[in-house]
C-alpha cells in the first residue's frame, strides 16, 4: 500500500467513524471516535474469518503506519502548537508554580511510585519483570497526554484556574517524561550502562532548554515574517512551515519537539499578526488551526483504536493491564498530594481540587508510541499491552466521568 493510498484510507476511515459517532452514538468527539474505532477493530477481529478481506485491509492500513514516528516526529508538533496557540499566557504565568511542580516533581514521583508498586506486585504474583522495566513503564505512562487532556477539557466544566493547571502541566511534562524514558531505556538495554547525574543533566538541558530556544527563535522569525504581510494565506503557510521546521530541526538537534512547539504556540498565540486588520486575521488564523487540531486529533484517536487489530496479545496481559491502571491512579494521587502538602503555601492548592487533578490526568497516544518504540525484549508485549489498557481506561472511563467528578468535587 503506497503512502497516498494509506493516507486516503486513514482519512476515509476517520471520516466514517466521526460520522457514525455524530449521527448515532453521540459521545463527546474524542471519546466517541476512539470508542467507535475500538468497536470496529473488535468487530473486524472477531469476524476476521467471515470477512477476511475487511480484516486484511484494516490490518494492512494499521501495519502500514509507523505509529511512533508519525505521532512523535510529525503529528505531535502540529497538535501541541495548535493547543498552545489557544492558551492564555497570562493565565499560565499566574499558575506557574503548580504547573512546574506537577510537570517535573510530579512526573518523577509518579514514575518511581508506579515502578515500585508494579515491581512489588509482579514479584508477589511470580511474574518476571525486572525493576528497571517497571520504572521504564512508569516513565512512559506517568506524563499526562496533552492531546487527550486538552481535547477533553474543551468539553468539560473545570474551573478556569484548575483548567490552566491541568492543561499547562500536560503541555510541559513531556520533557521530564521523555528524559526519564531515554535514560531508563539505555539502562534497560545494557546492564552495565552507567548513567551519571552529569549525563542526565546534560540530556535534560539539551532536550528542555534546546527545545525552548528552538521554539522561541522559530516563533520570532515567523512573527516578523507574518507582521510584514497582510495576506492571510501567506500567514497560514508561514505557520505551517514553522511547525514543520521545528519538527525537522528538533529531530536533527536532539531537542524536545513538544517543548519547541509549545513555546512557539504560546508566543504566536499571544501576539497580533499581519500589517492591518490584526483582529480579523487573528480570528481566522485561530479557526484554521482549530480545524487542523480537530482533524489530526480524530486521525490520532482512530489510529489508537485500530491498533487493537495488530495487538492479539492483549488477552494475555489483561490482569497486568488492570493492575497498571490502578497503580497509575495511585501514583498520580500520591505524586500530587505529597508536593501539595509540602509546598502548601507556595502552591496554594485547594485540597478539593486534588481529586480533579488526579482524575483529569489522562494518558493517550504518546504513551502507546513510546511503548511501541521499546526495543524487542521479553517484557515489551506486557508493557505495550498494559499501556494500551491504561490509555483506553483513561480516555473512555476518566474522560466520560470527568464532568461528574468536577461537579462533585467543587
Tab-separated table of C-alpha atoms in Angstrom:
chain	number	residue	atom	x	y	z
A	1	UNK	CA	0.000	0.000	0.000
A	2	UNK	CA	1.625	3.262	-1.141
A	3	UNK	CA	1.714	6.400	1.005
A	4	UNK	CA	-1.147	8.227	-0.719
A	5	UNK	CA	-3.416	5.161	-0.571
A	6	UNK	CA	-2.579	4.735	3.111
A	7	UNK	CA	-3.404	8.377	3.898
A	8	UNK	CA	-6.615	8.129	1.861
A	9	UNK	CA	-7.695	5.011	3.740
A	10	UNK	CA	-6.895	6.552	7.116
A	11	UNK	CA	-8.728	9.839	6.425
A	12	UNK	CA	-11.730	7.975	4.973
A	13	UNK	CA	-11.954	5.629	7.971
A	14	UNK	CA	-11.652	8.660	10.289
A	15	UNK	CA	-14.447	10.486	8.451
A	16	UNK	CA	-16.683	7.388	8.576
A	17	UNK	CA	-16.081	6.838	12.279
A	18	UNK	CA	-16.706	10.518	13.079
A	19	UNK	CA	-19.969	10.348	11.104
A	20	UNK	CA	-21.144	7.197	12.924
A	21	UNK	CA	-20.390	8.778	16.298
A	22	UNK	CA	-22.036	12.098	15.462
A	23	UNK	CA	-25.096	10.525	13.824
A	24	UNK	CA	-25.822	7.548	16.065
A	25	UNK	CA	-23.677	7.185	19.190
A	26	UNK	CA	-23.364	10.885	20.082
A	27	UNK	CA	-20.492	10.608	22.561
A	28	UNK	CA	-18.130	13.594	23.042
A	29	UNK	CA	-15.916	13.878	19.943
A	30	UNK	CA	-12.588	12.406	21.084
A	31	UNK	CA	-14.154	9.726	23.285
A	32	UNK	CA	-16.707	8.788	20.632
A	33	UNK	CA	-14.050	8.434	17.943
A	34	UNK	CA	-11.897	6.071	19.997
A	35	UNK	CA	-14.930	4.047	21.171
A	36	UNK	CA	-16.193	3.550	17.619
A	37	UNK	CA	-12.653	2.769	16.405
A	38	UNK	CA	-12.254	0.228	19.179
A	39	UNK	CA	-15.623	-1.401	18.439
A	40	UNK	CA	-14.761	-1.509	14.737
A	41	UNK	CA	-11.410	-3.139	15.495
A	42	UNK	CA	-13.022	-5.721	17.791
A	43	UNK	CA	-15.733	-6.455	15.250
A	44	UNK	CA	-13.207	-6.917	12.462
A	45	UNK	CA	-11.009	-9.098	14.682
A	46	UNK	CA	-13.962	-11.284	15.701
A	47	UNK	CA	-15.313	-11.596	12.163
A	48	UNK	CA	-11.922	-11.909	10.506
A	49	UNK	CA	-12.660	-15.414	9.275
A	50	UNK	CA	-16.072	-14.399	7.913
A	51	UNK	CA	-14.839	-11.202	6.236
A	52	UNK	CA	-11.142	-11.882	5.599
A	53	UNK	CA	-10.808	-9.075	3.061
A	54	UNK	CA	-12.001	-6.425	5.548
A	55	UNK	CA	-9.712	-7.807	8.232
A	56	UNK	CA	-6.727	-7.865	5.862
A	57	UNK	CA	-7.448	-4.312	4.676
A	58	UNK	CA	-7.619	-2.833	8.211
A	59	UNK	CA	-4.552	-4.815	9.260
A	60	UNK	CA	-2.623	-3.556	6.217
A	61	UNK	CA	-3.627	0.042	6.995
A	62	UNK	CA	-2.575	-0.312	10.635
A	63	UNK	CA	0.660	-2.144	9.834
A	64	UNK	CA	1.490	0.442	7.188
A	65	UNK	CA	1.528	3.236	9.781
A	66	UNK	CA	4.700	3.877	11.722
A	67	UNK	CA	2.681	4.919	14.766
A	68	UNK	CA	5.663	6.049	16.850
A	69	UNK	CA	7.313	8.047	14.072
A	70	UNK	CA	4.043	9.502	12.777
A	71	UNK	CA	2.968	10.738	16.190
A	72	UNK	CA	6.225	11.810	17.840
A	73	UNK	CA	8.022	13.182	14.756
A	74	UNK	CA	5.145	14.547	12.665
A	75	UNK	CA	1.737	14.970	14.311
A	76	UNK	CA	2.766	15.973	17.824
A	77	UNK	CA	4.356	19.267	16.787
A	78	UNK	CA	1.175	20.349	14.980
A	79	UNK	CA	-1.111	19.201	17.805
A	80	UNK	CA	0.876	20.911	20.557
A	81	UNK	CA	1.334	24.115	18.571
A	82	UNK	CA	-2.418	24.268	17.941
A	83	UNK	CA	-3.183	23.643	21.623
A	84	UNK	CA	-0.656	26.199	22.893
A	85	UNK	CA	-1.903	28.746	20.342
A	86	UNK	CA	-5.200	28.989	22.230
A	87	UNK	CA	-3.568	29.131	25.666
A	88	UNK	CA	-3.626	32.419	27.561
A	89	UNK	CA	-0.005	33.058	28.599
A	90	UNK	CA	-1.011	35.381	31.448
A	91	UNK	CA	-3.201	32.668	32.984
A	92	UNK	CA	-0.372	30.157	32.636
A	93	UNK	CA	2.047	32.610	34.279
A	94	UNK	CA	-0.356	33.058	37.206
A	95	UNK	CA	-0.376	29.283	37.793
A	96	UNK	CA	3.332	28.740	37.050
A	97	UNK	CA	4.254	27.171	40.414
A	98	UNK	CA	1.743	24.301	40.446
A	99	UNK	CA	2.318	23.729	36.711
A	100	UNK	CA	6.113	23.499	37.140
A	101	UNK	CA	5.862	21.239	40.193
A	102	UNK	CA	3.377	18.867	38.528
A	103	UNK	CA	5.338	18.712	35.276
A	104	UNK	CA	8.661	17.913	36.995
A	105	UNK	CA	8.416	16.608	40.579
A	106	UNK	CA	5.012	15.097	39.861
A	107	UNK	CA	6.206	13.119	36.839
A	108	UNK	CA	9.392	11.891	38.549
A	109	UNK	CA	7.493	10.921	41.687
A	110	UNK	CA	4.764	9.149	39.738
A	111	UNK	CA	7.365	7.221	37.707
A	112	UNK	CA	9.076	5.787	40.782
A	113	UNK	CA	5.902	5.169	42.791
A	114	UNK	CA	4.322	3.329	39.855
A	115	UNK	CA	7.525	1.428	39.103
A	116	UNK	CA	7.973	0.131	42.646
A	117	UNK	CA	4.268	-0.732	43.018
A	118	UNK	CA	4.355	-2.737	39.782
A	119	UNK	CA	7.609	-4.448	40.742
A	120	UNK	CA	6.205	-5.409	44.149
A	121	UNK	CA	3.001	-6.766	42.565
A	122	UNK	CA	4.794	-8.772	39.872
A	123	UNK	CA	7.149	-10.246	42.484
A	124	UNK	CA	4.139	-11.237	44.584
A	125	UNK	CA	2.468	-12.874	41.570
A	126	UNK	CA	5.734	-14.518	40.411
A	127	UNK	CA	5.757	-12.548	37.142
A	128	UNK	CA	9.307	-11.928	35.967
A	129	UNK	CA	9.683	-8.195	35.255
A	130	UNK	CA	12.983	-6.502	36.285
A	131	UNK	CA	12.740	-3.288	38.311
A	132	UNK	CA	14.306	-1.202	35.510
A	133	UNK	CA	11.487	-2.250	33.141
A	134	UNK	CA	8.866	-1.419	35.783
A	135	UNK	CA	10.428	2.052	36.106
A	136	UNK	CA	10.625	2.335	32.306
A	137	UNK	CA	6.909	1.572	32.161
A	138	UNK	CA	6.376	4.244	34.809
A	139	UNK	CA	8.311	6.813	32.773
A	140	UNK	CA	6.238	6.325	29.636
A	141	UNK	CA	2.856	6.166	31.394
A	142	UNK	CA	3.300	8.947	34.016
A	143	UNK	CA	3.242	12.106	31.827
A	144	UNK	CA	-0.292	13.192	31.023
A	145	UNK	CA	-1.007	13.366	27.313
A	146	UNK	CA	-1.642	16.970	26.147
A	147	UNK	CA	-3.639	15.823	23.124
A	148	UNK	CA	-6.041	13.710	25.199
A	149	UNK	CA	-6.215	16.161	28.113
A	150	UNK	CA	-6.835	19.343	26.138
A	151	UNK	CA	-9.335	17.780	23.734
A	152	UNK	CA	-11.481	16.545	26.645
A	153	UNK	CA	-11.026	19.674	28.782
A	154	UNK	CA	-12.672	21.659	25.988
A	155	UNK	CA	-15.931	19.809	26.674
A	156	UNK	CA	-15.771	19.834	30.491
A	157	UNK	CA	-16.664	22.495	33.056
A	158	UNK	CA	-13.419	22.544	35.022
A	159	UNK	CA	-12.840	25.881	36.853
A	160	UNK	CA	-10.597	28.212	34.777
A	161	UNK	CA	-7.626	28.224	37.193
A	162	UNK	CA	-7.692	24.442	37.506
A	163	UNK	CA	-8.089	24.044	33.741
A	164	UNK	CA	-4.953	26.172	33.270
A	165	UNK	CA	-3.004	23.975	35.711
A	166	UNK	CA	-4.146	20.712	34.092
A	167	UNK	CA	-3.593	21.956	30.558
A	168	UNK	CA	-0.274	23.646	31.347
A	169	UNK	CA	1.031	20.530	33.075
A	170	UNK	CA	0.110	18.343	30.116
A	171	UNK	CA	1.853	20.711	27.708
A	172	UNK	CA	5.100	20.891	29.705
A	173	UNK	CA	5.618	17.483	31.310
A	174	UNK	CA	6.823	15.706	28.160
A	175	UNK	CA	10.393	16.953	28.662
A	176	UNK	CA	10.657	15.282	32.060
A	177	UNK	CA	8.910	12.102	30.956
A	178	UNK	CA	10.948	11.673	27.780
A	179	UNK	CA	14.208	12.342	29.660
A	180	UNK	CA	13.422	9.604	32.198
A	181	UNK	CA	12.299	7.278	29.412
A	182	UNK	CA	15.502	7.768	27.380
A	183	UNK	CA	17.802	7.253	30.387
A	184	UNK	CA	15.930	4.186	31.664
A	185	UNK	CA	15.803	2.704	28.152
A	186	UNK	CA	19.603	2.983	27.993
A	187	UNK	CA	19.893	1.257	31.368
A	188	UNK	CA	17.458	-1.486	30.320
A	189	UNK	CA	19.269	-2.013	27.017
A	190	UNK	CA	22.700	-2.502	28.561
A	191	UNK	CA	23.001	-3.932	32.034
A	192	UNK	CA	26.447	-2.394	32.525
A	193	UNK	CA	25.440	1.092	31.416
A	194	UNK	CA	26.360	3.709	33.996
A	195	UNK	CA	24.201	6.806	33.837
A	196	UNK	CA	25.728	9.632	35.857
A	197	UNK	CA	23.935	12.683	37.179
A	198	UNK	CA	26.050	14.871	34.891
A	199	UNK	CA	24.941	12.856	31.861
A	200	UNK	CA	21.296	13.111	32.939
A	201	UNK	CA	21.668	16.870	33.481
A	202	UNK	CA	23.270	17.274	30.037
A	203	UNK	CA	20.464	15.350	28.324
A	204	UNK	CA	17.855	17.303	30.273
A	205	UNK	CA	19.444	20.658	29.402
A	206	UNK	CA	19.764	19.782	25.724
A	207	UNK	CA	16.209	18.480	25.445
A	208	UNK	CA	14.446	21.132	27.515
A	209	UNK	CA	16.419	24.351	27.043
A	210	UNK	CA	17.319	23.463	23.457
A	211	UNK	CA	13.661	22.804	22.689
A	212	UNK	CA	12.519	26.075	24.249
A	213	UNK	CA	15.244	28.000	22.396
A	214	UNK	CA	14.277	26.410	19.069
A	215	UNK	CA	10.623	27.273	19.648
A	216	UNK	CA	11.312	30.870	20.649
A	217	UNK	CA	13.680	31.535	17.715
A	218	UNK	CA	11.281	29.907	15.229
A	219	UNK	CA	8.349	31.925	16.580
A	220	UNK	CA	10.281	35.215	16.399
A	221	UNK	CA	11.320	34.565	12.788
A	222	UNK	CA	7.765	33.538	11.843
A	223	UNK	CA	6.230	36.509	13.673
A	224	UNK	CA	8.471	39.042	11.940
A	225	UNK	CA	7.650	37.464	8.592
A	226	UNK	CA	3.889	37.463	9.269
A	227	UNK	CA	3.934	41.035	10.550
A	228	UNK	CA	5.193	42.315	7.199
A	229	UNK	CA	2.314	40.890	5.126
A	230	UNK	CA	-1.466	41.196	5.161
A	231	UNK	CA	-2.192	38.124	3.028
A	232	UNK	CA	-3.913	35.553	5.231
A	233	UNK	CA	-2.830	32.628	3.026
A	234	UNK	CA	0.838	33.562	3.410
A	235	UNK	CA	0.453	33.854	7.199
A	236	UNK	CA	-1.029	30.336	7.394
A	237	UNK	CA	1.692	28.914	5.133
A	238	UNK	CA	4.412	30.535	7.252
A	239	UNK	CA	2.946	28.988	10.415
A	240	UNK	CA	2.693	25.534	8.789
A	241	UNK	CA	6.265	25.818	7.560
A	242	UNK	CA	7.445	26.898	11.019
A	243	UNK	CA	5.938	23.822	12.727
A	244	UNK	CA	7.463	21.542	10.070
A	245	UNK	CA	10.876	23.172	10.520
A	246	UNK	CA	10.598	22.735	14.296
A	247	UNK	CA	9.910	19.003	13.812
A	248	UNK	CA	12.816	18.531	11.396
A	249	UNK	CA	15.380	20.624	13.306
A	250	UNK	CA	14.234	19.206	16.653
A	251	UNK	CA	14.970	15.669	15.450
A	252	UNK	CA	18.324	16.724	13.964
A	253	UNK	CA	19.464	18.675	17.034
A	254	UNK	CA	18.068	16.147	19.549
A	255	UNK	CA	15.991	18.737	21.370
A	256	UNK	CA	12.412	18.482	22.599
A	257	UNK	CA	9.986	18.943	19.705
A	258	UNK	CA	6.997	19.159	22.102
A	259	UNK	CA	8.555	21.987	24.131
A	260	UNK	CA	9.606	23.812	20.955
A	261	UNK	CA	6.078	23.584	19.525
A	262	UNK	CA	4.523	24.720	22.819
A	263	UNK	CA	6.921	27.679	23.128
A	264	UNK	CA	6.181	28.805	19.566
A	265	UNK	CA	2.429	28.402	20.090
A	266	UNK	CA	2.407	30.433	23.305
A	267	UNK	CA	4.314	33.276	21.620
A	268	UNK	CA	2.270	33.448	18.418
A	269	UNK	CA	-0.996	32.901	20.290
A	270	UNK	CA	-0.429	35.984	22.405
A	271	UNK	CA	0.639	38.413	19.667
A	272	UNK	CA	-1.101	40.202	16.805
A	273	UNK	CA	-0.428	39.106	13.217
A	274	UNK	CA	-0.490	40.936	9.903
A	275	UNK	CA	0.059	44.580	8.986
A	276	UNK	CA	-3.637	45.507	9.251
A	277	UNK	CA	-6.974	44.048	10.336
A	278	UNK	CA	-4.993	42.196	13.023
A	279	UNK	CA	-8.082	41.132	14.974
A	280	UNK	CA	-9.786	39.628	11.925
A	281	UNK	CA	-6.607	37.850	10.797
A	282	UNK	CA	-6.064	36.503	14.307
A	283	UNK	CA	-9.636	35.165	14.375
A	284	UNK	CA	-9.313	33.293	11.080
A	285	UNK	CA	-5.815	32.137	11.955
A	286	UNK	CA	-7.072	30.515	15.170
A	287	UNK	CA	-10.010	28.955	13.314
A	288	UNK	CA	-7.701	27.364	10.734
A	289	UNK	CA	-5.501	25.880	13.428
A	290	UNK	CA	-8.582	24.705	15.359
A	291	UNK	CA	-9.612	22.800	12.221
A	292	UNK	CA	-6.125	21.285	11.871
A	293	UNK	CA	-6.212	20.353	15.563
A	294	UNK	CA	-9.620	18.622	15.282
A	295	UNK	CA	-8.641	16.766	12.103
A	296	UNK	CA	-5.350	15.457	13.486
A	297	UNK	CA	-6.974	14.617	16.824
A	298	UNK	CA	-9.574	12.498	15.054
A	299	UNK	CA	-6.981	10.680	12.948
A	300	UNK	CA	-4.774	10.078	16.010
A	301	UNK	CA	-7.540	8.510	18.073
A	302	UNK	CA	-8.660	6.402	15.139
A	303	UNK	CA	-5.059	5.156	14.885
A	304	UNK	CA	-5.113	4.282	18.595
A	305	UNK	CA	-8.412	2.428	18.221
A	306	UNK	CA	-7.224	0.462	15.195
A	307	UNK	CA	-4.052	-0.656	16.991
A	308	UNK	CA	-6.005	-3.462	18.640
A	309	UNK	CA	-6.128	-5.284	15.282
A	310	UNK	CA	-2.370	-5.832	15.456
A	311	UNK	CA	-2.268	-6.453	19.220
A	312	UNK	CA	-3.569	-10.032	19.519
A	313	UNK	CA	-1.549	-10.479	22.707
A	314	UNK	CA	-3.784	-8.091	24.691
A	315	UNK	CA	-5.811	-11.019	26.039
A	316	UNK	CA	-2.657	-12.479	27.634
A	317	UNK	CA	-1.997	-9.419	29.786
A	318	UNK	CA	-5.433	-8.175	30.817
A	319	UNK	CA	-4.751	-8.680	34.551
A	320	UNK	CA	-1.451	-6.791	34.356
A	321	UNK	CA	-3.291	-4.051	32.468
A	322	UNK	CA	-5.899	-3.757	35.222
A	323	UNK	CA	-3.168	-3.607	37.875
A	324	UNK	CA	-1.292	-0.943	35.914
A	325	UNK	CA	-4.471	1.147	35.625
A	326	UNK	CA	-4.961	1.103	39.406
A	327	UNK	CA	-1.272	1.805	40.087
A	328	UNK	CA	-1.261	4.773	37.682
A	329	UNK	CA	-4.104	6.393	39.627
A	330	UNK	CA	-2.411	5.695	42.988
A	331	UNK	CA	0.937	7.031	41.740
A	332	UNK	CA	-0.648	10.200	40.358
A	333	UNK	CA	-2.626	10.788	43.560
A	334	UNK	CA	0.487	10.461	45.733
A	335	UNK	CA	2.712	12.484	43.368
A	336	UNK	CA	0.199	15.361	43.552
A	337	UNK	CA	-0.781	15.125	47.221
A	338	UNK	CA	2.736	14.965	48.677
A	339	UNK	CA	4.037	18.144	46.920
A	340	UNK	CA	0.725	19.865	47.739
A	341	UNK	CA	1.247	19.167	51.448
A	342	UNK	CA	4.968	20.015	51.500
A	343	UNK	CA	4.590	23.183	49.403
A	344	UNK	CA	1.173	24.196	50.705
A	345	UNK	CA	1.947	27.926	50.948
A	346	UNK	CA	3.620	28.458	47.586
A	347	UNK	CA	1.262	26.183	45.603
A	348	UNK	CA	-1.919	27.456	47.275
A	349	UNK	CA	-3.568	24.169	46.378
A	350	UNK	CA	-7.196	23.615	47.280
A	351	UNK	CA	-7.349	20.021	48.510
A	352	UNK	CA	-10.780	19.612	46.954
A	353	UNK	CA	-9.058	20.127	43.607
A	354	UNK	CA	-6.629	17.227	44.073
A	355	UNK	CA	-9.299	14.687	43.128
A	356	UNK	CA	-9.979	16.580	39.901
A	357	UNK	CA	-6.247	16.804	39.132
A	358	UNK	CA	-5.889	13.042	39.635
A	359	UNK	CA	-8.905	12.110	37.511
A	360	UNK	CA	-8.074	14.633	34.770
A	361	UNK	CA	-4.588	13.174	34.272
A	362	UNK	CA	-5.396	11.408	31.022
A	363	UNK	CA	-2.972	9.243	29.069
A	364	UNK	CA	-3.081	8.916	25.296
A	365	UNK	CA	-1.190	8.240	22.102
A	366	UNK	CA	2.203	9.377	23.397
A	367	UNK	CA	2.312	6.520	25.926
A	368	UNK	CA	1.425	3.972	23.229
A	369	UNK	CA	4.000	5.470	20.862
A	370	UNK	CA	6.762	5.293	23.485
A	371	UNK	CA	5.807	1.714	24.353
A	372	UNK	CA	5.975	0.771	20.671
A	373	UNK	CA	9.451	2.345	20.470
A	374	UNK	CA	10.841	-0.049	23.087
A	375	UNK	CA	13.494	-2.453	21.775
A	376	UNK	CA	12.481	-6.087	21.461
A	377	UNK	CA	12.610	-7.872	24.818
A	378	UNK	CA	10.606	-10.468	26.770
A	379	UNK	CA	8.827	-7.580	28.536
A	380	UNK	CA	7.797	-5.396	25.585
A	381	UNK	CA	4.463	-7.136	24.965
A	382	UNK	CA	3.483	-6.847	28.632
A	383	UNK	CA	4.356	-3.128	28.797
A	384	UNK	CA	2.684	-2.354	25.468
A	385	UNK	CA	-0.498	-4.251	26.315
A	386	UNK	CA	-0.744	-2.754	29.817
A	387	UNK	CA	-0.100	0.744	28.375
A	388	UNK	CA	-2.954	0.207	25.954
A	389	UNK	CA	-5.272	-0.798	28.810
A	390	UNK	CA	-4.324	2.330	30.771
A	391	UNK	CA	-4.855	4.597	27.754
A	392	UNK	CA	-8.269	3.146	26.921
A	393	UNK	CA	-9.423	3.370	30.550
A	394	UNK	CA	-8.054	6.898	30.799
A	395	UNK	CA	-9.739	8.278	27.703
A	396	UNK	CA	-13.037	6.390	27.862
A	397	UNK	CA	-13.768	5.980	31.600
A	398	UNK	CA	-11.999	9.043	33.030
A	399	UNK	CA	-12.964	11.182	30.053
A	400	UNK	CA	-16.666	10.263	30.262
A	401	UNK	CA	-16.869	10.736	34.041
A	402	UNK	CA	-14.694	13.861	34.388
A	403	UNK	CA	-17.712	16.194	34.425
A	404	UNK	CA	-19.364	14.210	37.243
A	405	UNK	CA	-16.123	14.234	39.246
A	406	UNK	CA	-15.791	18.007	38.742
A	407	UNK	CA	-19.416	18.624	39.808
A	408	UNK	CA	-18.950	16.503	42.949
A	409	UNK	CA	-15.562	17.951	43.946
A	410	UNK	CA	-16.405	21.646	43.501
